[in-house]
Tab-separated table of C-alpha atoms and ligand atoms in Angstrom:
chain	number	residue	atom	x	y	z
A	1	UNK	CA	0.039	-15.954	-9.197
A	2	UNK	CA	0.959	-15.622	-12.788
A	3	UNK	CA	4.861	-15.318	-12.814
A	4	UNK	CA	7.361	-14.899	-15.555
A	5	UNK	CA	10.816	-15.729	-15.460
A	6	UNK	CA	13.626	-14.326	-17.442
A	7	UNK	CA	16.386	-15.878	-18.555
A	8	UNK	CA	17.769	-19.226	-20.406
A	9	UNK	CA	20.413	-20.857	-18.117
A	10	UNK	CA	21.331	-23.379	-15.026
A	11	UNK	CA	19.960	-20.393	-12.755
A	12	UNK	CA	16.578	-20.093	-14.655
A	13	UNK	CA	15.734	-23.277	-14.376
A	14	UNK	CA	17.141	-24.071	-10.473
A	15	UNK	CA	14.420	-21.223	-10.014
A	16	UNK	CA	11.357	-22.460	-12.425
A	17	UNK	CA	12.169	-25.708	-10.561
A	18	UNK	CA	11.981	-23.956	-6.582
A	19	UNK	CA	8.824	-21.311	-8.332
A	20	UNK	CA	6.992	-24.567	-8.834
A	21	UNK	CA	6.365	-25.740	-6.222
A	22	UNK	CA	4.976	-22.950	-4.619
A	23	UNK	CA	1.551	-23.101	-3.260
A	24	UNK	CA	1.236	-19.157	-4.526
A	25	UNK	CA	1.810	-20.177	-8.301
A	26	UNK	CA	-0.712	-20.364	-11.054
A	27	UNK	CA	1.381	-20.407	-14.561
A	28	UNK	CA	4.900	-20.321	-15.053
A	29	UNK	CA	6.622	-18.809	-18.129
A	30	UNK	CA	10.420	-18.487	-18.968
A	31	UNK	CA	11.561	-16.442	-21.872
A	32	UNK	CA	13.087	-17.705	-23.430
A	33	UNK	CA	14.012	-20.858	-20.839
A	34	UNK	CA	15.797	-24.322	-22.226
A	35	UNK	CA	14.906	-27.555	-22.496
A	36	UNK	CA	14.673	-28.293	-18.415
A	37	UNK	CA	12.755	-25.091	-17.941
A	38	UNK	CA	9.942	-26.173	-20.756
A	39	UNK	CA	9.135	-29.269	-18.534
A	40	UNK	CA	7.850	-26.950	-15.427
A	41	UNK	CA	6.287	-24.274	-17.517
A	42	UNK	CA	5.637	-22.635	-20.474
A	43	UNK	CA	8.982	-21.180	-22.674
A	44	UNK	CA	8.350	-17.919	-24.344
A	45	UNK	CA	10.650	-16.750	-27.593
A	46	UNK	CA	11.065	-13.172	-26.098
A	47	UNK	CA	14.257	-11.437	-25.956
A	48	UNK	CA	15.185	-10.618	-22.425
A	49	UNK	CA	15.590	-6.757	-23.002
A	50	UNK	CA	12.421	-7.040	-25.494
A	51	UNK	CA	11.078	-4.939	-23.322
A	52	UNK	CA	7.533	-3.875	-24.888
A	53	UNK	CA	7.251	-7.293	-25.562
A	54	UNK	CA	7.262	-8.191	-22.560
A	55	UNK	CA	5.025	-5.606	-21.569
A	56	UNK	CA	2.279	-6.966	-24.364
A	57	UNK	CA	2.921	-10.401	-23.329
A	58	UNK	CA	2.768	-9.893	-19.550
A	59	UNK	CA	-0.839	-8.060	-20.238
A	60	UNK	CA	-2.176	-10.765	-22.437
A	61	UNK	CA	-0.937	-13.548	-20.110
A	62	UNK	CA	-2.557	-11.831	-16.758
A	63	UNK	CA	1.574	-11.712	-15.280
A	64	UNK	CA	1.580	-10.359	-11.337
A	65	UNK	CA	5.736	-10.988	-11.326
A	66	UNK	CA	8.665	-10.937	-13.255
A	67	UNK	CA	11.937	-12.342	-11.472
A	68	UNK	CA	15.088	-11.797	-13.668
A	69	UNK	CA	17.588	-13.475	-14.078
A	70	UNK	CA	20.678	-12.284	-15.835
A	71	UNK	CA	21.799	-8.621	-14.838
A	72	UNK	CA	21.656	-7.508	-18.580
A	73	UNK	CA	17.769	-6.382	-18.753
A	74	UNK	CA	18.322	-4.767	-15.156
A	75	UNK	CA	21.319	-2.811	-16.060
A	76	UNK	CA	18.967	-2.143	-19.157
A	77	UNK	CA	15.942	-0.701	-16.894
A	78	UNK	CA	13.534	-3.227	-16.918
A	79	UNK	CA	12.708	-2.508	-13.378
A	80	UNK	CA	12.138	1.135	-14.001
A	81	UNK	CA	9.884	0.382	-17.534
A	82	UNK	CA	7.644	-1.807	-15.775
A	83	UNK	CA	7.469	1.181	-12.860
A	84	UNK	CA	6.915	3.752	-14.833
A	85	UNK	CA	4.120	3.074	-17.173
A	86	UNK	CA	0.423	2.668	-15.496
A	87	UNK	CA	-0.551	-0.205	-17.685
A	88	UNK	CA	2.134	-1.968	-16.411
A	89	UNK	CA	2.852	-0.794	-12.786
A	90	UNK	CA	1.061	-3.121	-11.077
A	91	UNK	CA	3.369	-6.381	-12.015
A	92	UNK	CA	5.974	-6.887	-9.616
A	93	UNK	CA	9.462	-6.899	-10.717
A	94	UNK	CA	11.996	-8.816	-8.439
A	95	UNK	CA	15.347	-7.217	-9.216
A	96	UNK	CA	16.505	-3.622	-8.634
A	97	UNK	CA	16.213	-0.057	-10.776
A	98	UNK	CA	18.459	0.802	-13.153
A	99	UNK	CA	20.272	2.738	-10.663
A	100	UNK	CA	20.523	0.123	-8.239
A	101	UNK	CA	21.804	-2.209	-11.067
A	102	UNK	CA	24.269	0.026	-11.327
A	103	UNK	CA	26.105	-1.312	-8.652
A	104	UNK	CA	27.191	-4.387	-11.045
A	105	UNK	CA	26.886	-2.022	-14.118
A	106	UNK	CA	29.232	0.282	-13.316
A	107	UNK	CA	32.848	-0.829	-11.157
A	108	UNK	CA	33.208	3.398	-10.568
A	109	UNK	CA	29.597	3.175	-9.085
A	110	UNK	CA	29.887	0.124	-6.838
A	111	UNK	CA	33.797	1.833	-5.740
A	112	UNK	CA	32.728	4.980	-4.773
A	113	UNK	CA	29.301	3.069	-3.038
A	114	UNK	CA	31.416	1.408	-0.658
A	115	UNK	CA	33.734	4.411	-0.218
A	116	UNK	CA	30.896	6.357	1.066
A	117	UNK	CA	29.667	4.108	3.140
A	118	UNK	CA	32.660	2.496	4.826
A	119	UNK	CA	32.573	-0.707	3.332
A	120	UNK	CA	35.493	-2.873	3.289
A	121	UNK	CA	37.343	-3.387	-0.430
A	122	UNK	CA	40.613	-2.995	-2.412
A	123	UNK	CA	42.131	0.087	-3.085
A	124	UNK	CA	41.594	1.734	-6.277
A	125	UNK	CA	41.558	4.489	-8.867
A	126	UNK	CA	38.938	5.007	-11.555
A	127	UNK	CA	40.904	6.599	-15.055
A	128	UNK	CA	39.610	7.632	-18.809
A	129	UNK	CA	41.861	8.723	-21.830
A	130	UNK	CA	42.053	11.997	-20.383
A	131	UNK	CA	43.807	11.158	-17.142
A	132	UNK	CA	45.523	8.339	-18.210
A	133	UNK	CA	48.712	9.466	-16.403
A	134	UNK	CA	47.151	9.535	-13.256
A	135	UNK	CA	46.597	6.272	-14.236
A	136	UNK	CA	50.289	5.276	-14.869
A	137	UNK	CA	51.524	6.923	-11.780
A	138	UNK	CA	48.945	5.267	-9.731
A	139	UNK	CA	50.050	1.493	-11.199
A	140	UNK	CA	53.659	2.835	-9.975
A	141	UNK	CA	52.613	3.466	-6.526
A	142	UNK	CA	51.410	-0.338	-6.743
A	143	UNK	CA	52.881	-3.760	-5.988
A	144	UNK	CA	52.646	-6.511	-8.712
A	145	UNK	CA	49.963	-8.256	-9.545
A	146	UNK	CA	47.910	-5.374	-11.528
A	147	UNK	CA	44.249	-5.634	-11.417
A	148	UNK	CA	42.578	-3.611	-13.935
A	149	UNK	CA	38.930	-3.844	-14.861
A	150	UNK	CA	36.785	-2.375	-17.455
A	151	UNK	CA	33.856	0.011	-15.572
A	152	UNK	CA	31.060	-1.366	-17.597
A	153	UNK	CA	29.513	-5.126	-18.558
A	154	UNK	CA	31.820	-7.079	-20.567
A	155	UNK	CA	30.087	-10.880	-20.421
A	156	UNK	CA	32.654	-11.494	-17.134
A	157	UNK	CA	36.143	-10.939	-19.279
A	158	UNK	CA	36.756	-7.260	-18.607
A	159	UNK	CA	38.812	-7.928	-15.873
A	160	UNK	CA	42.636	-8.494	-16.235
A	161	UNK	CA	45.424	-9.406	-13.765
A	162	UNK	CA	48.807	-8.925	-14.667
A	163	UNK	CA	52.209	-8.929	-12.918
A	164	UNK	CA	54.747	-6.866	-15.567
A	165	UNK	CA	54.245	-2.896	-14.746
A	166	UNK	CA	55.036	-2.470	-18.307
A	167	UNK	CA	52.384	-4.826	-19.346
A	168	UNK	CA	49.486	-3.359	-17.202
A	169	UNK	CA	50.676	0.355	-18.370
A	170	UNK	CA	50.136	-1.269	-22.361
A	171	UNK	CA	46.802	-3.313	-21.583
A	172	UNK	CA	45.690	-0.088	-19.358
A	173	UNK	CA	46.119	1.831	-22.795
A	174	UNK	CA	44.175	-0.940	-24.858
A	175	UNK	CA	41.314	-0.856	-22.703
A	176	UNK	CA	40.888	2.936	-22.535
A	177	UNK	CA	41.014	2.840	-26.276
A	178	UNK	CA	37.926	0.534	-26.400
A	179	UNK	CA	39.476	-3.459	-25.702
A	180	UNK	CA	36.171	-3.836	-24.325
A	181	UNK	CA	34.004	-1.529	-26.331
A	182	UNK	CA	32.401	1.157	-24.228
A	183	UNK	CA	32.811	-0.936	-21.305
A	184	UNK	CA	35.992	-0.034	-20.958
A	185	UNK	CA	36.114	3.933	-21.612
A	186	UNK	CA	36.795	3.840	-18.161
A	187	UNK	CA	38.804	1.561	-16.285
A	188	UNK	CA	39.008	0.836	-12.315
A	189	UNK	CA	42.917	-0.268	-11.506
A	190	UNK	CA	42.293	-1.913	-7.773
A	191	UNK	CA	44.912	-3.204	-5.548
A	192	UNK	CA	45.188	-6.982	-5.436
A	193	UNK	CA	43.498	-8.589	-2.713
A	194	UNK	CA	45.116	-12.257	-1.772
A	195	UNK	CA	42.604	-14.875	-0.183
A	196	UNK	CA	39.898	-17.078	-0.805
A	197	UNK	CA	36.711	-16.047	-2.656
A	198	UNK	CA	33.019	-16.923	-1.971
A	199	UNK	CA	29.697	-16.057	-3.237
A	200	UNK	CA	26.959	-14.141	-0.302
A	201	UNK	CA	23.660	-13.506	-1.853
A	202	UNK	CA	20.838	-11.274	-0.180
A	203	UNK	CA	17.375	-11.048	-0.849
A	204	UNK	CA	16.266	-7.479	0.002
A	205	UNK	CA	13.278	-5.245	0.112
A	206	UNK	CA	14.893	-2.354	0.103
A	207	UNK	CA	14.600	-2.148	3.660
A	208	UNK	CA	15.503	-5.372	5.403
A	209	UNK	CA	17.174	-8.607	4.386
A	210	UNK	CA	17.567	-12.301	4.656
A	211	UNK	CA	21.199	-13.825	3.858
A	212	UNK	CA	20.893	-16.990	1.789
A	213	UNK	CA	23.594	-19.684	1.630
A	214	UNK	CA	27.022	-18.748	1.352
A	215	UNK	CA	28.485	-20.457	-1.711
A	216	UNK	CA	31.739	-20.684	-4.293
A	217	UNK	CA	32.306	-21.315	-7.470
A	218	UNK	CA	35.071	-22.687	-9.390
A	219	UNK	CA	35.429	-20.356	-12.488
A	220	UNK	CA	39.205	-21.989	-14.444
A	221	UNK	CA	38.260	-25.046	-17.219
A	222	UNK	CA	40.887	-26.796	-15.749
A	223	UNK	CA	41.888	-28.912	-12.248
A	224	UNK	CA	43.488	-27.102	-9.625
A	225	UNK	CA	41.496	-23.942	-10.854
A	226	UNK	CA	44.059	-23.899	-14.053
A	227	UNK	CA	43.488	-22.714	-17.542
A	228	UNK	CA	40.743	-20.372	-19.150
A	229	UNK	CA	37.566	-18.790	-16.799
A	230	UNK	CA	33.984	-20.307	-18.061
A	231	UNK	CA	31.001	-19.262	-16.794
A	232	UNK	CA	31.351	-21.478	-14.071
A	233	UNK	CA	32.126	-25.044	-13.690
A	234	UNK	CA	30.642	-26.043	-10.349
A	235	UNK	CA	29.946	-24.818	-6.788
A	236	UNK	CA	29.335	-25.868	-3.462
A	237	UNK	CA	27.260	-24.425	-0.440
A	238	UNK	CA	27.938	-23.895	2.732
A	239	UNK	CA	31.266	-23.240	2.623
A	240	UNK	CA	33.019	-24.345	5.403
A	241	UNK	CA	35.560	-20.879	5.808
A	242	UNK	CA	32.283	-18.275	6.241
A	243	UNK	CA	32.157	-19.706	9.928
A	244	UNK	CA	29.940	-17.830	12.482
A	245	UNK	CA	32.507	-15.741	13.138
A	246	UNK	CA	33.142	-14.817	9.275
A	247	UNK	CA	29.939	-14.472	8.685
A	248	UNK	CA	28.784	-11.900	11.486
A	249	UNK	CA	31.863	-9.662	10.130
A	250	UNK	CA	30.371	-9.965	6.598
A	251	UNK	CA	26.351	-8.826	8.199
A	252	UNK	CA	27.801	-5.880	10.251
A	253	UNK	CA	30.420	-4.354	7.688
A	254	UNK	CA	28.994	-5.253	4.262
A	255	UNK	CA	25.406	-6.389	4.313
A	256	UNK	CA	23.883	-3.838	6.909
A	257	UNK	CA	25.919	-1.042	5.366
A	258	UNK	CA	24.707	-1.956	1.868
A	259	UNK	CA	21.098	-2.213	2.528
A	260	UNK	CA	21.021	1.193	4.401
A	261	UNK	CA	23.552	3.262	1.722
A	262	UNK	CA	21.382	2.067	-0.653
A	263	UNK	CA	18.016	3.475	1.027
A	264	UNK	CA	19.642	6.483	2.348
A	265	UNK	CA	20.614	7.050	-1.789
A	266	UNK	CA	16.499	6.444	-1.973
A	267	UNK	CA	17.926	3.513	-4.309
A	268	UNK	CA	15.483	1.579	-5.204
A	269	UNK	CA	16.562	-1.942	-4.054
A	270	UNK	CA	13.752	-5.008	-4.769
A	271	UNK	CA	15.625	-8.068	-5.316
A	272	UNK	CA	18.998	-9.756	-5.055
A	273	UNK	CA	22.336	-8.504	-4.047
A	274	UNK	CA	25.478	-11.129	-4.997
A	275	UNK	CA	28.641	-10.178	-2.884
A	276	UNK	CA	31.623	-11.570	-4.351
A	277	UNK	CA	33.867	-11.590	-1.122
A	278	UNK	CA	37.524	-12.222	-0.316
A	279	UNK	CA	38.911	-13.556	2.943
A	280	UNK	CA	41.785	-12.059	3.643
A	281	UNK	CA	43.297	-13.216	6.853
A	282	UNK	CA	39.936	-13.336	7.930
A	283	UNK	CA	38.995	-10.131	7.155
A	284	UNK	CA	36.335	-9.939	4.781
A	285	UNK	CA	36.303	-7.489	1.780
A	286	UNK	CA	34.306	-6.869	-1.620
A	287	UNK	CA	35.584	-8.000	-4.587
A	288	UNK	CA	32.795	-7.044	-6.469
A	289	UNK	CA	28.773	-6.382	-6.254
A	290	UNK	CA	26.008	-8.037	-8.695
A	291	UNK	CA	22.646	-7.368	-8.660
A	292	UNK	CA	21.543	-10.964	-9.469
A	293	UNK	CA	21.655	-14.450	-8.412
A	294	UNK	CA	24.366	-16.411	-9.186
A	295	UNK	CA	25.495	-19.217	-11.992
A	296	UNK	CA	26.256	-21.705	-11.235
A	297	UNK	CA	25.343	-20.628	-7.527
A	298	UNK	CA	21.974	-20.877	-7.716
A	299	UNK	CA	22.221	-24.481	-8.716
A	300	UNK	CA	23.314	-24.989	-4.833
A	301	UNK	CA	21.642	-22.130	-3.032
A	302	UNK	CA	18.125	-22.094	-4.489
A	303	UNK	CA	17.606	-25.886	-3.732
A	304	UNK	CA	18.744	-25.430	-0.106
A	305	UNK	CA	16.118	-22.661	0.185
A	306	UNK	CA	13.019	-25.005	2.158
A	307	UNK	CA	11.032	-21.681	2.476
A	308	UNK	CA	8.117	-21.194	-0.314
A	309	UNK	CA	10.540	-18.715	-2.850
A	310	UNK	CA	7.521	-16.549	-3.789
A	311	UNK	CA	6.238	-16.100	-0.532
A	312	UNK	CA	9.753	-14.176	0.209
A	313	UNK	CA	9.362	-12.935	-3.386
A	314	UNK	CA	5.803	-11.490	-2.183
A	315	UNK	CA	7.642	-10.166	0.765
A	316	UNK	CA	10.093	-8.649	-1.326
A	317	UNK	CA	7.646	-6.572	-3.255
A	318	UNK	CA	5.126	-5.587	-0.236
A	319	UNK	CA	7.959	-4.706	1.809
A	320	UNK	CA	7.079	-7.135	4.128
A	321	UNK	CA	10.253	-9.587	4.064
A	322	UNK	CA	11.218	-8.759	7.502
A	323	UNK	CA	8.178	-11.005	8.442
A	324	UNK	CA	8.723	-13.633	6.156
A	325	UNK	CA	10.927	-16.822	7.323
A	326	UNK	CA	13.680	-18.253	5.386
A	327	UNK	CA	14.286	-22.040	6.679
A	328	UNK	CA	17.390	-23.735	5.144
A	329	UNK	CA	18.276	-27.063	4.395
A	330	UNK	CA	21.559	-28.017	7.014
A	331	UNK	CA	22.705	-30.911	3.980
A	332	UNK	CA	25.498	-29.976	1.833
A	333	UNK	CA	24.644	-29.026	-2.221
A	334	UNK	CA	27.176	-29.125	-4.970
A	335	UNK	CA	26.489	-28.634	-8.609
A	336	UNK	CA	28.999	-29.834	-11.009
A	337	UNK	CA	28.559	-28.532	-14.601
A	338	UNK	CA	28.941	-30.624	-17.986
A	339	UNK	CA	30.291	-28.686	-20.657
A	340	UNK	CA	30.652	-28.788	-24.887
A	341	UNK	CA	34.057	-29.958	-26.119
A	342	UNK	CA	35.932	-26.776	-26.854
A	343	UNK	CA	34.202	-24.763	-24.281
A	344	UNK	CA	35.023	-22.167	-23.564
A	345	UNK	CA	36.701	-21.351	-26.520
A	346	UNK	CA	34.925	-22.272	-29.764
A	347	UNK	CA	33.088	-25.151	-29.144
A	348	UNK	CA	30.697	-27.793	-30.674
A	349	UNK	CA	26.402	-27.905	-30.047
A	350	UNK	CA	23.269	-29.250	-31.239
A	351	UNK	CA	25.085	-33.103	-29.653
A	352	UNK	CA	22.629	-35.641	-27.935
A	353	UNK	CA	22.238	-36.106	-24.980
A	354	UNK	CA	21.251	-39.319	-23.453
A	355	UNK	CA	20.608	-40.885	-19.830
A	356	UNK	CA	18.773	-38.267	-18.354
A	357	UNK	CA	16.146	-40.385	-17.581
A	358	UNK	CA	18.463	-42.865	-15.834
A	359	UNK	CA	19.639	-40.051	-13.084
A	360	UNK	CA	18.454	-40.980	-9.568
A	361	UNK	CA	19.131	-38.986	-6.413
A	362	UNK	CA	19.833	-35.707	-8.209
A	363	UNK	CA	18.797	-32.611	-9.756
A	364	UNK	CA	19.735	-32.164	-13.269
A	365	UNK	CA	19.988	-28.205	-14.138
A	366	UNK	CA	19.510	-27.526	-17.820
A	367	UNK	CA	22.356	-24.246	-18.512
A	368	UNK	CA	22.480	-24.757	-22.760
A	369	UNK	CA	19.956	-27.223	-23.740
A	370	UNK	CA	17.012	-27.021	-26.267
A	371	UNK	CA	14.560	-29.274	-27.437
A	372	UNK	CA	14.371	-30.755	-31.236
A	373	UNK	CA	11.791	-33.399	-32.478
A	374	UNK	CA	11.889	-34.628	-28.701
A	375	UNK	CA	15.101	-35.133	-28.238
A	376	UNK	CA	17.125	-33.165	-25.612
A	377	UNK	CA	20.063	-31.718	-27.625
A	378	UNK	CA	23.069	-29.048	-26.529
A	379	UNK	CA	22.629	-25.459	-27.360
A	380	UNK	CA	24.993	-23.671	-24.974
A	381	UNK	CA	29.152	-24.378	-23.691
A	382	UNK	CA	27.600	-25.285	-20.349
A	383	UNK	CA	25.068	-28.053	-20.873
A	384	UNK	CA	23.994	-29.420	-17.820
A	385	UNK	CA	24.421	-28.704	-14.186
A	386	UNK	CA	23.819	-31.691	-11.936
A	387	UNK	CA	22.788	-30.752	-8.064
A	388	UNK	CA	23.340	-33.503	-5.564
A	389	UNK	CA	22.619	-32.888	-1.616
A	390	UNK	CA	24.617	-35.082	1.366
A	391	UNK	CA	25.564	-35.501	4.804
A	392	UNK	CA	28.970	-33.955	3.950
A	393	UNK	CA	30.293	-32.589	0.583
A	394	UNK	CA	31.865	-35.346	-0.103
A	395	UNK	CA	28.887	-37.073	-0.309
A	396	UNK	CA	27.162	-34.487	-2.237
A	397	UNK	CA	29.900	-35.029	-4.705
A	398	UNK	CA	29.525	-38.784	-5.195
A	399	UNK	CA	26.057	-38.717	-6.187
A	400	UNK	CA	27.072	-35.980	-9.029
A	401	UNK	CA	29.639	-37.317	-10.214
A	402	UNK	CA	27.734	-41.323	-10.416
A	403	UNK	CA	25.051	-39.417	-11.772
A	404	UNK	CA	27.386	-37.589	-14.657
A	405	UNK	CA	29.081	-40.912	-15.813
A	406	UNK	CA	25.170	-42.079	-16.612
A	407	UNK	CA	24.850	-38.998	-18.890
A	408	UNK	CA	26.292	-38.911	-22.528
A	409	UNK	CA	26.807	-36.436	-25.154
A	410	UNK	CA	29.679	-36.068	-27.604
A	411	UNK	CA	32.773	-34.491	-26.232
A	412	UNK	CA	31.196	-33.805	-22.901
A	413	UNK	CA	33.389	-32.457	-19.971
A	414	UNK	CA	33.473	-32.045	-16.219
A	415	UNK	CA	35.736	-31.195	-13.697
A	416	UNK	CA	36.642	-34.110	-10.823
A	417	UNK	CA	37.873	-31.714	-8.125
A	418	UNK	CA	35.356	-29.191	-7.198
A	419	UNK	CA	35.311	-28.344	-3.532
A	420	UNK	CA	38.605	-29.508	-3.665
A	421	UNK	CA	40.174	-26.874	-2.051
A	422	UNK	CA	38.125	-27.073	0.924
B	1	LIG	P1	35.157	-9.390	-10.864
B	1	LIG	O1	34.527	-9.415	-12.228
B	1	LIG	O2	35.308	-8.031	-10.288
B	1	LIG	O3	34.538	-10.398	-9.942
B	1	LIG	O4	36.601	-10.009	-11.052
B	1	LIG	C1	36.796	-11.305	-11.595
B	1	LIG	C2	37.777	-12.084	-10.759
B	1	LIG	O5	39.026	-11.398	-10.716
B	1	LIG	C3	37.356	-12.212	-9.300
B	1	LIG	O6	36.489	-13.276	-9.089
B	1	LIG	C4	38.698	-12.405	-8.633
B	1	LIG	O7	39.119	-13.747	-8.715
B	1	LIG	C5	39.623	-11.547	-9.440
B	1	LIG	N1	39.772	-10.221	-8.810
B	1	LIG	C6	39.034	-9.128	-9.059
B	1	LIG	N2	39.446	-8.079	-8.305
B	1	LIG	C7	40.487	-8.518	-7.576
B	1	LIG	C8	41.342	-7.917	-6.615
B	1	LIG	N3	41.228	-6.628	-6.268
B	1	LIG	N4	42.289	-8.679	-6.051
B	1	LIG	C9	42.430	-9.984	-6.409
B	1	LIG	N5	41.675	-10.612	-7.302
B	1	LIG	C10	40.703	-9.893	-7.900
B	2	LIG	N1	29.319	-17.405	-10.696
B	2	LIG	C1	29.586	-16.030	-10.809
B	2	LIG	C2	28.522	-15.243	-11.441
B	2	LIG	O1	27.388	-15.657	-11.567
B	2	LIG	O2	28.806	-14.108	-11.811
């Protein structure tokens, strides 16, 4: 098989790295990929929601799959533009519609999903300008902290938590009157949940399902989970909280439930559904849906995945997963990501990095990396995320973080305590 992959980070590359290997693949192309990803295929300078360049490149390249990445070019259609034009139809798109993506697209969407079918998550009202009153009365009825979040895609910031009433009523005006751009025309004020947060992913063909790791991610810059969210700054998988018992509540009241709303809504579902949970006293509730992997989650998950990834992808597409196995790894995977000085406020790029040839016993992610003159250089606030497996997570975290201190670029920086609240 001919696959392209789209998409330029940690994620991309954990999957060029897992595609492969497959006994199924022919070529590999990312578009537009890093430095990491040019070493296991071919990068291609295409804009991710480029799409009828993608269509004229996938024709001239012979393409039988596209897996996406980032949610962006799903929320976009992609799915649905490939579907819907006979020259095209026949290249298999691993991700879901455009209404299906609306389930990270859209906060209203994914709120009134669960609603109708029973699915455990906060409380919550959806407002606009015009009922912005309802809005205020309804942050009265609530108990501080605030949580208010802008309906549409806002890069991961369009979500605020607040504890002054007054506050929340002011920021609740800012956002209707564009804080976020569109994105935030309408905005979903939810009750606030109080747990501990991890990451289920689901590989779906819109009919039945295979649950993948469970991981988390650490999100704050700083120790202790202080100071400004990044992308992500490091994960771990399995996580030792979704127990048996956790995990069965999470299959019978979220992921079953999910899968069949969707197909009753004839939704249609090919690809990857990202649960951001909350534990709350055991009790497990969604935080939020997206209709992608996750980053820096797939930096753990994907390498604990011993299955052949395109034969589930092939299941995936032909309906067919329910026959397919998925065999895990039973080792413990962290990722711990280096970041740019200044990240992830303004920070610096286009530094050196050295020692990646020196790293033994790891996987080294690329996330922002490109390629100059043959030298690896930074391109992106998170640089590098470096996978270790072990016995126990400690373990896992050793070989990272001895790995890391043979690494160099200017101003690099890493976190020391991931999976430390575990
Ligand atoms: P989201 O983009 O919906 O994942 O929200 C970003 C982050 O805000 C989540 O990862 C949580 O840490 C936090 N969050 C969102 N909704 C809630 C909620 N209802 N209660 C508590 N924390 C929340
Ligand atoms: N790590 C969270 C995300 O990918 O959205």
């Amino acid at each position: 098989m001919n696959v392209l992959i789209l998409g330029s980070g940690g994620r991309e590359h954990a999957m060029a790295w897992k595609i492969r290997s497959s006994s199924y693949l022919n070529n590999l192309f990312i578009a537009p990929g890093n430095a990491g990803t040019a070493l296991l295929g071919t990068n291609v300078s295409i804009d991710v929601t480029d799409f009828s360049s993608l269509k004229s490149f996938s024709l001239k390249n012979d393409i039988d799959m596209i897996v996406v990445g980032p949610e962006v070019p799903l929320v976009e259609g992609v799915y649905d533009f490939f579907r819907d034009d006979e020259d095209i139809c026949h290249i298999a798109i691993i991700g879901p519609s455009k209404e299906g993506a609306q389930l990270e697209g859209s906060k209203d969407f994914a709120k009134n999903f669960m609603n109708r079918h029973n699915i455990p998550t906060a409380q919550f009202k959806t407002v606009t300008l015009d009922n912005i009153d309802e809005g205020n009365d309804f942050l009265d009825s609530m108990t501080s902290p605030y949580v208010l979040k802008a309906d549409g895609l806002a890069s991961g910031k369009g979500v605020l938590i607040i504890d002054n009433i007054n506050y929340a009523k002011q920021m609740l005006a800012e956002m209707l009157n564009g804080k976020f751009g569109n994105a935030s025309k309408s905005v979903v004020i939810e009750e606030f949940l109080k747990g501990i947060e991890c990451s289920v992913f689901v590989l779906s063909d819109g009919s039945s399902y295979k649950i993948l790791p469970v991981a988390k991610d650490y999100k704050r810059i700083g120790e202790g989970d202080s100071g400004l969210n990044t992308g992500g700054m490091g994960a771990v998988s399995p996580v030792a909280f979704a127990d048996e018992a956790f995990m069965q509540k999470v299959k019978s009241r979220i992921v079953e439930p999910t899968v069949a709303g969707l197909r009753k809504e004839n939704i249609d579902y090919k690809g990857f559904i990202f649960l951001g949970l909350i534990n709350v006293e055991g009790e497990p509730k969604v935080i939020e849906y997206n209709v992608r992997m996750g980053d820096p989650e797939s930096e753990v998950v994907i390498p604990l995945i011993k299955s052949d990834l395109l034969e589930l992808f092939i299941g995936v597409t032909t309906e067919t997963l329910s026959q397919k196995s998925l065999e895990i790894d039973n080792r413990h995977a962290v990722t711990v990501m280096m970041v740019s000085g200044g990240y992830p406020e303004e920070y610096q790029k286009e530094k050196i990095i050295e020692g990646l040839d020196t790293v033994l016993d790891s996987n080294v992610f690329h996330a922002g990396t490109k390629m100059v003159d043959g030298k690896v250089l930074t391109a992106g606030g998170r640089v590098l995320a470096v996978t270790s497996f072990g016995k126990s997570m400690k373990e896992a975290l050793q070989t990272s973080y001895n790995n890391i201190n043979k690494i160099n670029f200017e101003n690099s920086y890493y976190r020391k305590d991931i999976g430390f609240d575990l």
